[in-house]
Amino acid sequence: MMVSKFFSLALITLLSIQLPAFAEEVNVYSSRKEALIKPLLDRFTEQTGIKVNLITGADDALISRLSLEGSKSPADLLVTADAGRLHRAKVAQLLQPLESDFITQRVPEHLIDVDQQWVGLTLRARPIFYAKDRVDPSLITSYSDLTDEQWSRRICVRSSDNIYNQSLMASMIASEGEANALAFAQGLVANFARPPAGADTDQLKAAAAGVCDIAIANTYYFGRLLISDKAIDQKIAQRLGVIWPNQDDRGTHVNVSGIALTKSAKNKAQAIRLIEFMLTDESQTWYSEVNSEYPVVQGIEASEALKSLGDFKADALNLSVLGVNNAAAVQLMDKAGWR
C-alpha cells in the first residue's frame, strides 16, 4: 500500500514538471509575412517548449479584429511593420505596458513607446536611392533637396496611403514644423516622374529601369535585392546608389517593426518571454542576415549587405511621435496632392 502511494505521488510530480512544456502557448497576431517571423517563433518553441500560434494579416485588419474581439481576444501579442500602427492600437486601448527590465535595457529608449506599450524589434531606414549613371549624389544632402526643380519628373515614391511615407512626413513635422513639411510634400509631388504606384521594390526597379532617376524606399527592400539569388535583382541593386539624407542635422528617418502585449493577453508571462527571445543576440542577428533589417540592440553587427550601404546617422526622434503626428501628416499629404 505504501509502495502504491509512493508511485502515485511520483507520477503526479512527474506530470506537474512536464506538463508546462507542452501546455504553455502564446498567440501572435502579425502583419509581417510568415516567412519573416515564423522561423524565429519555431526556434523559440524548440528552446522553451512554449507553442506559438501565429495569425498573419494586414496591420489595420488585425487591429480591427483585436478591437472587435475585445477582452475575449485570444491574441497575446501584436506585431506590426511600423510604429505608427502600434500607436493606433495603443490609442484604441488594445495594449498594456511591457514590464521587463530585459527589454528596456536591450532597446534604446527612442525605439520604445513613451508609455512602454510597444517596443521596436528591428530597425529600417528610409533613405534616397539614385541611378548611378544619371544622378550626382553630391547634389542631394537632405529630403528637402528633392523639391528642387532640377528633379522635375525624376522621382518615384509610393502613395500617401503607405504608412512608411506617412511616418516620414510625421517625422518631418516633428523636426521642421507643419509649414516646412507641407512645402516638402508639395515640392516632391511637383517632381513626381509618375503617379505613385506599387510598393518600395517597384520604386527601386523603376529607377533602375530609367522610369525615374530617384526613388525613396526602405533599406530592407534594397537589401533583399542585394542578397537575392536572382541575377536580375542584383543588376537592379548594382545600378543604384544610396544617399543618407540630413546627416548634418537630425539624421535619416528610421522606423521599426515592433511588438506589443495586448490588453487581453491570457499568456502574459509567456508573451513577455517571447519578446525577450526576439531581442536576444541570436534573434537580432537572424533578422539582419535574413530580413536585411538593422538590429535594434546596440552592439549587434548588421549583415554584410547592410554594411555595404555604409554608416549613417539615424534620426533619434522617439518613434511614438510618428503615431501622434500621423493624422496631421495625412492631412498635409492630401493638401499637397500626394495621392
JSON list of C-alpha atoms in Angstrom, two decimals, residues 126-270:
[
{"chain": "A", "resi": 126, "resn": "ARG", "atom": "CA", "xyz": [14.16, 55.33, -45.43]},
{"chain": "A", "resi": 127, "resn": "PRO", "atom": "CA", "xyz": [16.95, 56.93, -47.44]},
{"chain": "A", "resi": 128, "resn": "ILE", "atom": "CA", "xyz": [17.12, 58.14, -51.04]},
{"chain": "A", "resi": 129, "resn": "PHE", "atom": "CA", "xyz": [18.23, 55.82, -53.83]},
{"chain": "A", "resi": 130, "resn": "TYR", "atom": "CA", "xyz": [19.56, 57.17, -57.13]},
{"chain": "A", "resi": 131, "resn": "ALA", "atom": "CA", "xyz": [20.56, 55.93, -60.59]},
{"chain": "A", "resi": 132, "resn": "LYS", "atom": "CA", "xyz": [24.35, 55.91, -60.56]},
{"chain": "A", "resi": 133, "resn": "ASP", "atom": "CA", "xyz": [24.62, 56.79, -64.24]},
{"chain": "A", "resi": 134, "resn": "ARG", "atom": "CA", "xyz": [22.24, 59.75, -64.16]},
{"chain": "A", "resi": 135, "resn": "VAL", "atom": "CA", "xyz": [22.45, 61.45, -60.76]},
{"chain": "A", "resi": 136, "resn": "ASP", "atom": "CA", "xyz": [25.29, 63.25, -58.99]},
{"chain": "A", "resi": 137, "resn": "PRO", "atom": "CA", "xyz": [24.71, 62.24, -55.33]},
{"chain": "A", "resi": 138, "resn": "SER", "atom": "CA", "xyz": [26.55, 65.32, -54.05]},
{"chain": "A", "resi": 139, "resn": "LEU", "atom": "CA", "xyz": [23.55, 67.42, -55.18]},
{"chain": "A", "resi": 140, "resn": "ILE", "atom": "CA", "xyz": [21.30, 65.87, -52.51]},
{"chain": "A", "resi": 141, "resn": "THR", "atom": "CA", "xyz": [22.06, 66.18, -48.82]},
{"chain": "A", "resi": 142, "resn": "SER", "atom": "CA", "xyz": [18.55, 66.33, -47.34]},
{"chain": "A", "resi": 143, "resn": "TYR", "atom": "CA", "xyz": [15.00, 65.19, -48.06]},
{"chain": "A", "resi": 144, "resn": "SER", "atom": "CA", "xyz": [14.12, 68.82, -48.80]},
{"chain": "A", "resi": 145, "resn": "ASP", "atom": "CA", "xyz": [16.65, 68.88, -51.67]},
{"chain": "A", "resi": 146, "resn": "LEU", "atom": "CA", "xyz": [14.26, 66.63, -53.57]},
{"chain": "A", "resi": 147, "resn": "THR", "atom": "CA", "xyz": [11.94, 69.61, -54.03]},
{"chain": "A", "resi": 148, "resn": "ASP", "atom": "CA", "xyz": [14.44, 71.40, -56.27]},
{"chain": "A", "resi": 149, "resn": "GLU", "atom": "CA", "xyz": [13.14, 71.86, -59.80]},
{"chain": "A", "resi": 150, "resn": "GLN", "atom": "CA", "xyz": [16.17, 70.08, -61.25]},
{"chain": "A", "resi": 151, "resn": "TRP", "atom": "CA", "xyz": [14.48, 66.85, -60.14]},
{"chain": "A", "resi": 152, "resn": "SER", "atom": "CA", "xyz": [11.28, 67.61, -62.03]},
{"chain": "A", "resi": 153, "resn": "ARG", "atom": "CA", "xyz": [9.65, 64.39, -63.35]},
{"chain": "A", "resi": 154, "resn": "ARG", "atom": "CA", "xyz": [12.55, 62.36, -61.93]},
{"chain": "A", "resi": 155, "resn": "ILE", "atom": "CA", "xyz": [11.30, 61.00, -58.57]},
{"chain": "A", "resi": 156, "resn": "CYS", "atom": "CA", "xyz": [9.43, 57.76, -57.81]},
{"chain": "A", "resi": 157, "resn": "VAL", "atom": "CA", "xyz": [7.73, 57.09, -54.48]},
{"chain": "A", "resi": 158, "resn": "ARG", "atom": "CA", "xyz": [4.73, 55.07, -53.38]},
{"chain": "A", "resi": 159, "resn": "SER", "atom": "CA", "xyz": [1.38, 56.61, -52.48]},
{"chain": "A", "resi": 160, "resn": "SER", "atom": "CA", "xyz": [0.34, 58.65, -49.48]},
{"chain": "A", "resi": 161, "resn": "ASP", "atom": "CA", "xyz": [-1.72, 55.68, -48.27]},
{"chain": "A", "resi": 162, "resn": "ASN", "atom": "CA", "xyz": [1.51, 53.98, -47.37]},
{"chain": "A", "resi": 163, "resn": "ILE", "atom": "CA", "xyz": [2.34, 54.15, -43.66]},
{"chain": "A", "resi": 164, "resn": "TYR", "atom": "CA", "xyz": [6.08, 54.48, -44.35]},
{"chain": "A", "resi": 165, "resn": "ASN", "atom": "CA", "xyz": [5.53, 57.74, -46.22]},
{"chain": "A", "resi": 166, "resn": "GLN", "atom": "CA", "xyz": [3.09, 58.93, -43.57]},
{"chain": "A", "resi": 167, "resn": "SER", "atom": "CA", "xyz": [5.72, 58.25, -40.89]},
{"chain": "A", "resi": 168, "resn": "LEU", "atom": "CA", "xyz": [8.37, 60.09, -42.92]},
{"chain": "A", "resi": 169, "resn": "MET", "atom": "CA", "xyz": [6.07, 63.10, -43.05]},
{"chain": "A", "resi": 170, "resn": "ALA", "atom": "CA", "xyz": [5.26, 62.73, -39.35]},
{"chain": "A", "resi": 171, "resn": "SER", "atom": "CA", "xyz": [8.97, 62.86, -38.51]},
{"chain": "A", "resi": 172, "resn": "MET", "atom": "CA", "xyz": [9.37, 65.94, -40.70]},
{"chain": "A", "resi": 173, "resn": "ILE", "atom": "CA", "xyz": [6.54, 67.69, -38.88]},
{"chain": "A", "resi": 174, "resn": "ALA", "atom": "CA", "xyz": [8.29, 66.96, -35.59]},
{"chain": "A", "resi": 175, "resn": "SER", "atom": "CA", "xyz": [11.66, 68.28, -36.72]},
{"chain": "A", "resi": 176, "resn": "GLU", "atom": "CA", "xyz": [10.76, 71.10, -39.11]},
{"chain": "A", "resi": 177, "resn": "GLY", "atom": "CA", "xyz": [7.16, 72.08, -38.40]},
{"chain": "A", "resi": 178, "resn": "GLU", "atom": "CA", "xyz": [3.97, 71.69, -40.45]},
{"chain": "A", "resi": 179, "resn": "ALA", "atom": "CA", "xyz": [4.68, 74.57, -42.86]},
{"chain": "A", "resi": 180, "resn": "ASN", "atom": "CA", "xyz": [8.03, 73.14, -43.95]},
{"chain": "A", "resi": 181, "resn": "ALA", "atom": "CA", "xyz": [6.60, 69.62, -44.10]},
{"chain": "A", "resi": 182, "resn": "LEU", "atom": "CA", "xyz": [3.83, 70.85, -46.40]},
{"chain": "A", "resi": 183, "resn": "ALA", "atom": "CA", "xyz": [6.38, 72.64, -48.60]},
{"chain": "A", "resi": 184, "resn": "PHE", "atom": "CA", "xyz": [8.34, 69.40, -48.84]},
{"chain": "A", "resi": 185, "resn": "ALA", "atom": "CA", "xyz": [5.29, 67.40, -49.84]},
{"chain": "A", "resi": 186, "resn": "GLN", "atom": "CA", "xyz": [4.24, 69.97, -52.45]},
{"chain": "A", "resi": 187, "resn": "GLY", "atom": "CA", "xyz": [7.73, 70.13, -53.93]},
{"chain": "A", "resi": 188, "resn": "LEU", "atom": "CA", "xyz": [8.01, 66.37, -54.01]},
{"chain": "A", "resi": 189, "resn": "VAL", "atom": "CA", "xyz": [4.66, 65.98, -55.76]},
{"chain": "A", "resi": 190, "resn": "ALA", "atom": "CA", "xyz": [5.74, 68.57, -58.35]},
{"chain": "A", "resi": 191, "resn": "ASN", "atom": "CA", "xyz": [8.76, 66.40, -59.15]},
{"chain": "A", "resi": 192, "resn": "PHE", "atom": "CA", "xyz": [6.98, 63.03, -59.40]},
{"chain": "A", "resi": 193, "resn": "ALA", "atom": "CA", "xyz": [8.00, 61.08, -62.51]},
{"chain": "A", "resi": 194, "resn": "ARG", "atom": "CA", "xyz": [4.64, 59.29, -62.47]},
{"chain": "A", "resi": 195, "resn": "PRO", "atom": "CA", "xyz": [1.58, 58.98, -60.25]},
{"chain": "A", "resi": 196, "resn": "PRO", "atom": "CA", "xyz": [2.52, 56.94, -57.16]},
{"chain": "A", "resi": 197, "resn": "ALA", "atom": "CA", "xyz": [2.08, 53.23, -57.75]},
{"chain": "A", "resi": 198, "resn": "GLY", "atom": "CA", "xyz": [3.40, 49.98, -56.35]},
{"chain": "A", "resi": 199, "resn": "ALA", "atom": "CA", "xyz": [5.49, 49.15, -53.31]},
{"chain": "A", "resi": 200, "resn": "ASP", "atom": "CA", "xyz": [9.04, 50.13, -52.41]},
{"chain": "A", "resi": 201, "resn": "THR", "atom": "CA", "xyz": [10.64, 47.47, -54.60]},
{"chain": "A", "resi": 202, "resn": "ASP", "atom": "CA", "xyz": [8.67, 48.82, -57.56]},
{"chain": "A", "resi": 203, "resn": "GLN", "atom": "CA", "xyz": [10.18, 52.27, -56.99]},
{"chain": "A", "resi": 204, "resn": "LEU", "atom": "CA", "xyz": [13.69, 50.80, -56.98]},
{"chain": "A", "resi": 205, "resn": "LYS", "atom": "CA", "xyz": [13.01, 48.83, -60.15]},
{"chain": "A", "resi": 206, "resn": "ALA", "atom": "CA", "xyz": [11.61, 51.93, -61.83]},
{"chain": "A", "resi": 207, "resn": "ALA", "atom": "CA", "xyz": [14.73, 53.94, -61.00]},
{"chain": "A", "resi": 208, "resn": "ALA", "atom": "CA", "xyz": [17.00, 51.19, -62.29]},
{"chain": "A", "resi": 209, "resn": "ALA", "atom": "CA", "xyz": [14.94, 50.93, -65.49]},
{"chain": "A", "resi": 210, "resn": "GLY", "atom": "CA", "xyz": [15.01, 54.66, -66.21]},
{"chain": "A", "resi": 211, "resn": "VAL", "atom": "CA", "xyz": [11.37, 55.41, -65.44]},
{"chain": "A", "resi": 212, "resn": "CYS", "atom": "CA", "xyz": [12.75, 57.84, -62.87]},
{"chain": "A", "resi": 213, "resn": "ASP", "atom": "CA", "xyz": [16.18, 58.72, -61.52]},
{"chain": "A", "resi": 214, "resn": "ILE", "atom": "CA", "xyz": [15.48, 58.83, -57.80]},
{"chain": "A", "resi": 215, "resn": "ALA", "atom": "CA", "xyz": [13.44, 56.57, -55.51]},
{"chain": "A", "resi": 216, "resn": "ILE", "atom": "CA", "xyz": [12.54, 56.72, -51.83]},
{"chain": "A", "resi": 217, "resn": "ALA", "atom": "CA", "xyz": [12.46, 53.28, -50.23]},
{"chain": "A", "resi": 218, "resn": "ASN", "atom": "CA", "xyz": [13.17, 51.40, -47.02]},
{"chain": "A", "resi": 219, "resn": "THR", "atom": "CA", "xyz": [16.59, 49.84, -46.73]},
{"chain": "A", "resi": 220, "resn": "TYR", "atom": "CA", "xyz": [15.40, 46.26, -46.33]},
{"chain": "A", "resi": 221, "resn": "TYR", "atom": "CA", "xyz": [13.78, 46.30, -49.76]},
{"chain": "A", "resi": 222, "resn": "PHE", "atom": "CA", "xyz": [17.14, 47.23, -51.25]},
{"chain": "A", "resi": 223, "resn": "GLY", "atom": "CA", "xyz": [18.85, 44.67, -49.02]},
{"chain": "A", "resi": 224, "resn": "ARG", "atom": "CA", "xyz": [16.62, 41.91, -50.39]},
{"chain": "A", "resi": 225, "resn": "LEU", "atom": "CA", "xyz": [17.76, 42.80, -53.92]},
{"chain": "A", "resi": 226, "resn": "LEU", "atom": "CA", "xyz": [21.38, 42.73, -52.80]},
{"chain": "A", "resi": 227, "resn": "ILE", "atom": "CA", "xyz": [21.16, 39.23, -51.31]},
{"chain": "A", "resi": 228, "resn": "SER", "atom": "CA", "xyz": [18.76, 37.83, -53.90]},
{"chain": "A", "resi": 229, "resn": "ASP", "atom": "CA", "xyz": [19.90, 34.75, -55.80]},
{"chain": "A", "resi": 230, "resn": "LYS", "atom": "CA", "xyz": [18.27, 36.18, -58.94]},
{"chain": "A", "resi": 231, "resn": "ALA", "atom": "CA", "xyz": [20.68, 37.89, -61.34]},
{"chain": "A", "resi": 232, "resn": "ILE", "atom": "CA", "xyz": [18.06, 40.46, -62.37]},
{"chain": "A", "resi": 233, "resn": "ASP", "atom": "CA", "xyz": [17.63, 41.61, -58.76]},
{"chain": "A", "resi": 234, "resn": "GLN", "atom": "CA", "xyz": [21.35, 42.02, -58.28]},
{"chain": "A", "resi": 235, "resn": "LYS", "atom": "CA", "xyz": [21.58, 44.04, -61.52]},
{"chain": "A", "resi": 236, "resn": "ILE", "atom": "CA", "xyz": [18.90, 46.40, -60.19]},
{"chain": "A", "resi": 237, "resn": "ALA", "atom": "CA", "xyz": [20.85, 46.89, -56.98]},
{"chain": "A", "resi": 238, "resn": "GLN", "atom": "CA", "xyz": [24.11, 47.46, -58.86]},
{"chain": "A", "resi": 239, "resn": "ARG", "atom": "CA", "xyz": [22.57, 50.30, -60.87]},
{"chain": "A", "resi": 240, "resn": "LEU", "atom": "CA", "xyz": [21.51, 52.19, -57.74]},
{"chain": "A", "resi": 241, "resn": "GLY", "atom": "CA", "xyz": [23.35, 54.08, -55.04]},
{"chain": "A", "resi": 242, "resn": "VAL", "atom": "CA", "xyz": [22.16, 55.26, -51.63]},
{"chain": "A", "resi": 243, "resn": "ILE", "atom": "CA", "xyz": [22.12, 58.78, -50.21]},
{"chain": "A", "resi": 244, "resn": "TRP", "atom": "CA", "xyz": [21.78, 59.19, -46.46]},
{"chain": "A", "resi": 245, "resn": "PRO", "atom": "CA", "xyz": [19.90, 62.49, -46.09]},
{"chain": "A", "resi": 246, "resn": "ASN", "atom": "CA", "xyz": [20.12, 65.01, -43.26]},
{"chain": "A", "resi": 247, "resn": "GLN", "atom": "CA", "xyz": [23.46, 63.81, -41.95]},
{"chain": "A", "resi": 248, "resn": "ASP", "atom": "CA", "xyz": [24.37, 67.35, -40.83]},
{"chain": "A", "resi": 249, "resn": "ASP", "atom": "CA", "xyz": [21.27, 67.81, -38.69]},
{"chain": "A", "resi": 250, "resn": "ARG", "atom": "CA", "xyz": [18.60, 65.38, -37.46]},
{"chain": "A", "resi": 251, "resn": "GLY", "atom": "CA", "xyz": [19.72, 62.30, -39.36]},
{"chain": "A", "resi": 252, "resn": "THR", "atom": "CA", "xyz": [17.99, 59.94, -41.79]},
{"chain": "A", "resi": 253, "resn": "HIS", "atom": "CA", "xyz": [14.42, 58.94, -40.96]},
{"chain": "A", "resi": 254, "resn": "VAL", "atom": "CA", "xyz": [14.13, 55.47, -39.40]},
{"chain": "A", "resi": 255, "resn": "ASN", "atom": "CA", "xyz": [11.23, 53.27, -38.37]},
{"chain": "A", "resi": 256, "resn": "VAL", "atom": "CA", "xyz": [10.78, 49.91, -36.70]},
{"chain": "A", "resi": 257, "resn": "SER", "atom": "CA", "xyz": [8.90, 46.70, -36.94]},
{"chain": "A", "resi": 258, "resn": "GLY", "atom": "CA", "xyz": [7.55, 46.38, -33.42]},
{"chain": "A", "resi": 259, "resn": "ILE", "atom": "CA", "xyz": [5.70, 44.22, -30.97]},
{"chain": "A", "resi": 260, "resn": "ALA", "atom": "CA", "xyz": [3.15, 44.90, -28.24]},
{"chain": "A", "resi": 261, "resn": "LEU", "atom": "CA", "xyz": [1.44, 43.00, -25.44]},
{"chain": "A", "resi": 262, "resn": "THR", "atom": "CA", "xyz": [-2.32, 43.04, -25.95]},
{"chain": "A", "resi": 263, "resn": "LYS", "atom": "CA", "xyz": [-4.64, 44.19, -23.20]},
{"chain": "A", "resi": 264, "resn": "SER", "atom": "CA", "xyz": [-6.49, 40.87, -23.44]},
{"chain": "A", "resi": 265, "resn": "ALA", "atom": "CA", "xyz": [-3.34, 38.71, -23.13]},
{"chain": "A", "resi": 266, "resn": "LYS", "atom": "CA", "xyz": [-4.08, 35.47, -21.29]},
{"chain": "A", "resi": 267, "resn": "ASN", "atom": "CA", "xyz": [-0.49, 34.20, -21.54]},
{"chain": "A", "resi": 268, "resn": "LYS", "atom": "CA", "xyz": [1.33, 37.29, -20.36]},
{"chain": "A", "resi": 269, "resn": "ALA", "atom": "CA", "xyz": [4.43, 35.65, -18.89]},
{"chain": "A", "resi": 270, "resn": "GLN", "atom": "CA", "xyz": [4.99, 33.51, -21.99]}
]
